[in-house]
Amino acid sequence: MTTSSAPGKVYLFGEHAVVYGEPAVPCAIERRARVTVEERDDDRVRVEADELTLDGFTVMWGGESGDRPDVNVPTPLVEAAMGYIDNALEQARDAADAPDAGFDITVESDIPLGAGLGSSAAVVVAGIDAGTRELGVELDPIEIADRAYQVEYEVQDGQASRADTFCSAMGGVVRVQGDDCRRIEGVSNLPFVVGYDGGSGDTGELVAGVRKLKEEYEFAENTVESIGDIVRNGESALRNDDLEELGRLMDFNHGLLSALGVSGRTLDSMVWTAREADALGAKLTGAGGGGCIVALDRTEQTKTALEYTPGCEAAFRAELDTDGVRVESE
Ligand code: MEV
């Protein structure tokens, strides 16, 4: 039996634009998905998933892969989660040259599903690591990131960048532009606060919406390029440890994401709460629609203000996680 874990992430800058070749800077946070894999003596797969989100709902599933789970979260989210797990196992079988391996899987996660914190990437990365180790093969994190990207690409119908999967596999602060993925070293802890509205967005749909706007309007295309400029400015602010500038750029980035139609009422409302609480900056994180915002605040003010904001279900401080994927027990 093998358990591996991998972190979720927030986007400091660059979601959506990264799909079109602009750079993005996601940061791993200390919220993890843990996947336990035990090889079976037949070729079947059984999945149990507990606590696939923060507060509010729980997925309890003790069925065969392919059955319909009995859950109180939207079925498409759970079906998507199963697609990720099935494909991650396929990658593990491929890497270990064990095409008929069957598994009992347990997924535990403290990253809300579909909320912009990289839950699917973390489950896939941890699943590939645990699955291959269980079959006697150890992959390096770069190969895990690459295989996890293939899974996201497949499940999201080709609408995925390498950002989420690379960040989850490597940990820390990373820069992703197309196939060029690297860690940014030497960043001191960033005072992230996350606000979660209890909802989620459909990544595929939101990415397709931005693509359509881009095709229709030249200024939407320019907006995507401007997000790239924000990221480039953000990189020098990171090098200079200039939190004030990082905050201003996050505000800008949120405005441009709103213009591209991927924010939402509760995300905007949480962003405004953060600004009024004197956060250095705030933006949605991930695909948008619903889910999470991330703010920068050295004080407790933003977290407290978010806790009293209608529509905000949970607010928490998110520490940077310098560890990527890791084995917990073998
Ligand atoms: C989703 O977490 C981030 C997007 O940029 C899509 C991707 O990069 O795959 C919206």
Short mmCIF file of C-alpha atoms and ligand atoms in Angstrom, two decimals:
data_model
loop_
_atom_site.label_atom_id
_atom_site.label_comp_id
_atom_site.label_asym_id
_atom_site.label_seq_id
_atom_site.Cartn_x
_atom_site.Cartn_y
_atom_site.Cartn_z
CA MET A 1 0.00 0.00 0.00
CA THR A 2 1.43 3.41 -0.98
CA THR A 3 0.26 6.90 -0.07
CA SER A 4 1.49 9.99 -1.90
CA SER A 5 0.40 13.59 -1.55
CA ALA A 6 0.63 16.70 -3.70
CA PRO A 7 -0.22 20.35 -3.02
CA GLY A 8 -2.91 22.61 -4.42
CA LYS A 9 -2.02 26.08 -5.69
CA VAL A 10 -3.12 29.66 -6.14
CA TYR A 11 -2.34 31.72 -9.21
CA LEU A 12 -0.37 34.81 -8.30
CA PHE A 13 -0.82 35.79 -11.96
CA GLY A 14 -1.61 34.52 -15.41
CA GLU A 15 -4.45 31.97 -15.47
CA HIS A 16 -6.28 31.76 -18.80
CA ALA A 17 -3.60 33.77 -20.63
CA VAL A 18 -1.22 30.83 -20.02
CA VAL A 19 -3.42 28.69 -22.28
CA TYR A 20 -2.38 30.99 -25.19
CA GLY A 21 1.36 30.99 -24.59
CA GLU A 22 1.64 33.85 -22.08
CA PRO A 23 3.57 33.16 -18.85
CA ALA A 24 1.84 32.39 -15.55
CA VAL A 25 3.05 32.20 -11.95
CA PRO A 26 1.20 29.66 -9.81
CA CYS A 27 2.30 29.03 -6.22
CA ALA A 28 1.87 25.76 -4.31
CA ILE A 29 0.01 26.08 -1.01
CA GLU A 30 -0.11 23.92 2.10
CA ARG A 31 -3.37 22.17 1.23
CA ARG A 32 -2.88 18.67 -0.10
CA ALA A 33 -4.58 15.81 -1.84
CA ARG A 34 -3.53 12.38 -0.57
CA VAL A 35 -4.00 9.30 -2.71
CA THR A 36 -3.53 5.79 -1.32
CA VAL A 37 -3.10 2.98 -3.82
CA GLU A 38 -3.08 -0.75 -3.14
CA GLU A 39 -2.57 -3.18 -5.99
CA ARG A 40 -5.35 -5.78 -6.32
CA ASP A 41 -4.96 -9.33 -7.52
CA ASP A 42 -7.46 -8.71 -10.32
CA ASP A 43 -7.69 -5.95 -12.95
CA ARG A 44 -10.51 -3.96 -11.31
CA VAL A 45 -10.42 -0.50 -9.77
CA ARG A 46 -12.27 0.53 -6.63
CA VAL A 47 -12.25 4.14 -5.50
CA GLU A 48 -13.16 5.66 -2.18
CA ALA A 49 -13.15 9.41 -1.90
CA ASP A 50 -13.74 11.18 1.39
CA GLU A 51 -13.90 14.88 2.11
CA LEU A 52 -13.21 16.09 -1.39
CA THR A 53 -13.77 19.64 -0.29
CA LEU A 54 -13.62 22.01 2.63
CA ASP A 55 -16.86 22.53 4.53
CA GLY A 56 -20.25 22.02 3.08
CA PHE A 57 -20.22 18.73 1.29
CA THR A 58 -18.56 15.39 1.35
CA VAL A 59 -18.16 12.70 -1.26
CA MET A 60 -18.47 9.19 0.13
CA TRP A 61 -17.93 6.67 -2.56
CA GLY A 62 -17.33 2.99 -2.30
CA GLY A 63 -18.10 1.88 -5.85
CA GLU A 64 -16.37 0.44 -8.85
CA SER A 65 -14.87 2.96 -11.23
CA GLY A 66 -17.60 3.64 -13.80
CA ASP A 67 -20.52 3.28 -11.35
CA ARG A 68 -22.44 6.34 -10.28
CA PRO A 69 -21.47 7.52 -6.82
CA ASP A 70 -24.06 8.53 -4.26
CA VAL A 71 -23.03 12.09 -3.48
CA ASN A 72 -24.27 15.49 -2.57
CA VAL A 73 -22.04 17.45 -4.92
CA PRO A 74 -22.91 18.19 -8.54
CA THR A 75 -22.53 14.94 -10.50
CA PRO A 76 -20.42 16.50 -13.29
CA LEU A 77 -17.79 17.45 -10.72
CA VAL A 78 -17.59 13.89 -9.43
CA GLU A 79 -17.58 12.45 -12.94
CA ALA A 80 -14.74 14.81 -13.80
CA ALA A 81 -12.88 13.72 -10.65
CA MET A 82 -13.29 10.07 -11.71
CA GLY A 83 -12.01 10.89 -15.20
CA TYR A 84 -8.86 12.34 -13.65
CA ILE A 85 -8.35 9.31 -11.40
CA ASP A 86 -8.94 6.78 -14.21
CA ASN A 87 -6.48 8.56 -16.49
CA ALA A 88 -3.88 8.93 -13.72
CA LEU A 89 -4.04 5.16 -13.14
CA GLU A 90 -3.60 4.57 -16.86
CA GLN A 91 -0.43 6.69 -16.74
CA ALA A 92 0.85 4.66 -13.76
CA ARG A 93 0.20 1.36 -15.60
CA ASP A 94 1.95 2.73 -18.68
CA ALA A 95 5.00 3.97 -16.73
CA ALA A 96 5.33 0.65 -14.91
CA ASP A 97 4.56 -1.43 -17.99
CA ALA A 98 1.75 -3.18 -16.11
CA PRO A 99 -1.25 -2.78 -18.43
CA ASP A 100 -3.57 -5.05 -16.43
CA ALA A 101 -2.88 -3.78 -12.92
CA GLY A 102 -5.98 -3.25 -10.76
CA PHE A 103 -6.08 -1.00 -7.71
CA ASP A 104 -7.96 -0.04 -4.58
CA ILE A 105 -7.75 3.74 -4.33
CA THR A 106 -8.53 6.11 -1.50
CA VAL A 107 -8.58 9.85 -2.15
CA GLU A 108 -8.55 12.36 0.68
CA SER A 109 -8.18 16.02 -0.01
CA ASP A 110 -8.37 19.32 1.78
CA ILE A 111 -8.53 21.22 -1.50
CA PRO A 112 -12.06 22.15 -2.60
CA LEU A 113 -13.11 20.59 -5.92
CA GLY A 114 -13.17 22.79 -8.99
CA ALA A 115 -12.62 25.95 -6.96
CA GLY A 116 -9.42 27.27 -8.55
CA LEU A 117 -7.00 25.70 -6.09
CA GLY A 118 -5.76 22.93 -8.38
CA SER A 119 -7.60 20.00 -6.78
CA SER A 120 -7.62 17.90 -9.94
CA ALA A 121 -3.92 18.46 -10.66
CA ALA A 122 -3.04 17.52 -7.06
CA VAL A 123 -5.10 14.31 -7.19
CA VAL A 124 -3.60 13.34 -10.56
CA VAL A 125 -0.01 14.09 -9.50
CA ALA A 126 -0.37 12.21 -6.19
CA GLY A 127 -2.23 9.36 -7.96
CA ILE A 128 0.50 8.86 -10.56
CA ASP A 129 3.22 8.89 -7.90
CA ALA A 130 1.42 6.45 -5.59
CA GLY A 131 0.34 4.20 -8.49
CA THR A 132 3.81 3.88 -10.01
CA ARG A 133 5.51 3.36 -6.63
CA GLU A 134 2.97 0.67 -5.79
CA LEU A 135 4.02 -1.06 -9.03
CA GLY A 136 7.71 -0.77 -8.08
CA VAL A 137 8.69 2.23 -10.24
CA GLU A 138 9.83 5.64 -8.98
CA LEU A 139 9.39 8.59 -11.37
CA ASP A 140 11.09 11.94 -10.95
CA PRO A 141 8.74 14.91 -10.35
CA ILE A 142 9.35 16.31 -13.85
CA GLU A 143 8.09 13.09 -15.44
CA ILE A 144 5.14 13.00 -13.04
CA ALA A 145 4.33 16.62 -14.04
CA ASP A 146 4.50 15.67 -17.71
CA ARG A 147 2.27 12.61 -17.33
CA ALA A 148 -0.18 14.58 -15.16
CA TYR A 149 -0.38 17.23 -17.88
CA GLN A 150 -1.28 14.52 -20.43
CA VAL A 151 -4.14 13.52 -18.11
CA GLU A 152 -5.46 17.09 -17.75
CA TYR A 153 -5.13 17.64 -21.48
CA GLU A 154 -7.17 14.50 -22.14
CA VAL A 155 -9.88 15.11 -19.55
CA GLN A 156 -10.22 18.83 -20.40
CA ASP A 157 -10.49 18.20 -24.15
CA GLY A 158 -7.17 19.80 -24.96
CA GLN A 159 -7.94 22.98 -22.98
CA ALA A 160 -5.14 22.81 -20.43
CA SER A 161 -1.77 24.38 -19.76
CA ARG A 162 1.08 22.76 -17.85
CA ALA A 163 0.73 25.30 -15.02
CA ASP A 164 -1.38 23.42 -12.44
CA THR A 165 0.28 20.04 -12.86
CA PHE A 166 3.86 21.38 -12.93
CA CYS A 167 3.24 23.49 -9.82
CA SER A 168 1.70 20.60 -7.91
CA ALA A 169 4.52 18.21 -8.83
CA MET A 170 7.37 20.65 -8.08
CA GLY A 171 5.96 22.79 -5.23
CA GLY A 172 7.02 26.37 -4.48
CA VAL A 173 6.58 29.26 -6.90
CA VAL A 174 6.82 28.31 -10.56
CA ARG A 175 6.80 30.02 -13.94
CA VAL A 176 5.12 28.30 -16.84
CA GLN A 177 5.08 29.46 -20.44
CA GLY A 178 4.04 26.86 -22.99
CA ASP A 179 6.34 23.87 -22.48
CA ASP A 180 8.92 25.96 -20.63
CA CYS A 181 8.33 25.23 -16.94
CA ARG A 182 10.67 26.16 -14.10
CA ARG A 183 10.76 26.89 -10.40
CA ILE A 184 11.40 30.46 -9.25
CA GLU A 185 13.80 30.09 -6.35
CA GLY A 186 14.40 32.43 -3.45
CA VAL A 187 10.86 33.81 -3.01
CA SER A 188 10.09 34.52 0.63
CA ASN A 189 6.75 33.42 2.02
CA LEU A 190 3.88 35.36 0.45
CA PRO A 191 1.08 36.33 2.85
CA PHE A 192 -1.79 34.68 0.92
CA VAL A 193 -5.36 34.75 2.17
CA VAL A 194 -7.94 32.65 0.34
CA GLY A 195 -11.70 33.29 0.26
CA TYR A 196 -13.94 30.44 -0.94
CA ASP A 197 -17.56 30.93 -2.00
CA GLY A 198 -18.45 27.22 -1.80
CA GLY A 199 -18.96 27.09 -5.55
CA SER A 200 -17.00 25.96 -8.55
CA GLY A 201 -16.51 26.81 -12.19
CA ASP A 202 -16.41 24.59 -15.26
CA THR A 203 -12.82 25.02 -16.47
CA GLY A 204 -13.51 23.70 -19.99
CA GLU A 205 -16.47 26.03 -20.47
CA LEU A 206 -14.66 29.08 -19.07
CA VAL A 207 -11.58 28.47 -21.21
CA ALA A 208 -13.79 28.03 -24.28
CA GLY A 209 -15.56 31.33 -23.47
CA VAL A 210 -12.27 33.23 -23.39
CA ARG A 211 -11.15 31.57 -26.64
CA LYS A 212 -14.38 32.68 -28.33
CA LEU A 213 -14.03 36.27 -27.13
CA LYS A 214 -10.43 36.32 -28.32
CA GLU A 215 -11.46 35.13 -31.74
CA GLU A 216 -14.27 37.66 -31.95
CA TYR A 217 -12.58 40.83 -30.63
CA GLU A 218 -9.07 42.04 -31.17
CA PHE A 219 -9.20 43.89 -27.85
CA ALA A 220 -9.92 40.60 -26.07
CA GLU A 221 -6.78 39.23 -27.68
CA ASN A 222 -4.94 42.35 -26.47
CA THR A 223 -6.36 41.78 -22.99
CA VAL A 224 -4.80 38.31 -22.92
CA GLU A 225 -1.46 39.80 -24.00
CA SER A 226 -1.77 42.48 -21.31
CA ILE A 227 -2.13 39.73 -18.71
CA GLY A 228 1.22 38.46 -20.02
CA ASP A 229 2.69 41.94 -19.42
CA ILE A 230 1.36 41.89 -15.86
CA VAL A 231 3.09 38.57 -15.28
CA ARG A 232 6.41 39.89 -16.63
CA ASN A 233 6.15 42.92 -14.32
CA GLY A 234 5.16 40.60 -11.49
CA GLU A 235 8.31 38.56 -11.95
CA SER A 236 10.51 41.58 -11.26
CA ALA A 237 8.36 42.54 -8.27
CA LEU A 238 8.89 38.99 -6.97
CA ARG A 239 12.66 39.26 -7.46
CA ASN A 240 12.63 42.59 -5.57
CA ASP A 241 10.39 41.22 -2.82
CA ASP A 242 8.06 44.17 -3.53
CA LEU A 243 4.74 43.04 -2.01
CA GLU A 244 3.03 46.41 -2.61
CA GLU A 245 3.72 46.16 -6.35
CA LEU A 246 2.67 42.50 -6.43
CA GLY A 247 -0.66 43.54 -4.88
CA ARG A 248 -1.25 46.31 -7.42
CA LEU A 249 -0.55 43.90 -10.25
CA MET A 250 -2.94 41.33 -8.77
CA ASP A 251 -5.69 43.99 -8.78
CA PHE A 252 -4.92 44.73 -12.42
CA ASN A 253 -4.93 41.03 -13.28
CA HIS A 254 -8.36 40.60 -11.68
CA GLY A 255 -9.76 43.52 -13.69
CA LEU A 256 -8.59 41.95 -16.94
CA LEU A 257 -9.97 38.53 -15.99
CA SER A 258 -13.31 40.24 -15.27
CA ALA A 259 -13.17 41.87 -18.69
CA LEU A 260 -12.71 38.40 -20.18
CA GLY A 261 -15.93 37.32 -18.47
CA VAL A 262 -14.53 34.76 -16.04
CA SER A 263 -15.27 36.47 -12.72
CA GLY A 264 -18.60 36.24 -10.93
CA ARG A 265 -20.69 38.10 -8.39
CA THR A 266 -19.33 36.38 -5.26
CA LEU A 267 -15.75 36.39 -6.56
CA ASP A 268 -16.01 40.15 -7.21
CA SER A 269 -17.64 40.70 -3.86
CA MET A 270 -14.83 38.84 -2.04
CA VAL A 271 -12.22 40.78 -4.03
CA TRP A 272 -13.86 44.05 -2.96
CA THR A 273 -13.99 42.92 0.66
CA ALA A 274 -10.25 42.23 0.51
CA ARG A 275 -9.54 45.63 -1.03
CA GLU A 276 -11.67 47.43 1.56
CA ALA A 277 -9.82 45.53 4.29
CA ASP A 278 -6.60 47.07 2.98
CA ALA A 279 -5.23 43.92 1.37
CA LEU A 280 -2.25 44.74 -0.84
CA GLY A 281 -4.16 43.21 -3.76
CA ALA A 282 -6.75 40.55 -4.61
CA LYS A 283 -7.85 38.51 -7.59
CA LEU A 284 -9.75 35.40 -8.50
CA THR A 285 -7.60 32.30 -8.81
CA GLY A 286 -7.95 29.53 -11.37
CA ALA A 287 -10.58 29.24 -14.05
CA GLY A 288 -13.09 31.51 -12.25
CA GLY A 289 -16.88 31.45 -12.44
CA GLY A 290 -17.05 30.56 -8.74
CA GLY A 291 -14.65 29.18 -6.20
CA CYS A 292 -11.78 31.12 -4.70
CA ILE A 293 -10.08 34.46 -4.60
CA VAL A 294 -6.55 35.04 -3.35
CA ALA A 295 -5.46 38.20 -1.57
CA LEU A 296 -2.12 39.41 -0.22
CA ASP A 297 -2.31 40.68 3.35
CA ARG A 298 0.31 40.63 6.11
CA THR A 299 -2.38 41.35 8.72
CA GLU A 300 -5.46 39.37 9.80
CA GLN A 301 -7.85 42.04 8.45
CA THR A 302 -8.71 40.44 5.10
CA LYS A 303 -9.34 37.01 6.58
CA THR A 304 -11.61 38.48 9.27
CA ALA A 305 -13.48 40.69 6.78
CA LEU A 306 -14.00 37.73 4.40
CA GLU A 307 -15.45 35.66 7.26
CA TYR A 308 -18.22 38.27 7.57
CA THR A 309 -18.82 38.62 3.82
CA PRO A 310 -22.13 37.19 2.56
CA GLY A 311 -21.35 34.51 0.01
CA CYS A 312 -17.93 33.69 1.46
CA GLU A 313 -18.10 30.16 2.96
CA ALA A 314 -14.57 29.91 4.22
CA ALA A 315 -11.52 32.11 4.54
CA PHE A 316 -8.07 30.87 5.43
CA ARG A 317 -4.43 31.81 5.32
CA ALA A 318 -2.53 29.72 2.78
CA GLU A 319 1.17 29.19 3.41
CA LEU A 320 3.46 28.67 0.46
CA ASP A 321 4.37 24.96 0.20
CA THR A 322 7.92 24.46 -1.01
CA ASP A 323 7.38 20.68 -1.25
CA GLY A 324 5.77 19.25 -4.36
CA VAL A 325 4.67 15.65 -4.70
CA ARG A 326 5.95 13.39 -1.92
CA VAL A 327 5.47 9.87 -0.70
CA GLU A 328 3.81 9.70 2.72
CA SER A 329 4.07 5.94 3.33
CA GLU A 330 5.08 2.85 1.38
C1 MEV B 1 -7.22 26.55 -14.43
O1 MEV B 1 -6.76 26.21 -13.12
C2 MEV B 1 -6.25 27.49 -15.08
C3 MEV B 1 -6.54 27.83 -16.55
O2 MEV B 1 -5.50 28.73 -16.94
C4 MEV B 1 -6.54 26.61 -17.43
C5 MEV B 1 -5.15 25.96 -17.53
O3 MEV B 1 -4.15 26.64 -17.37
O4 MEV B 1 -5.12 24.75 -17.83
C6 MEV B 1 -7.87 28.55 -16.70
#
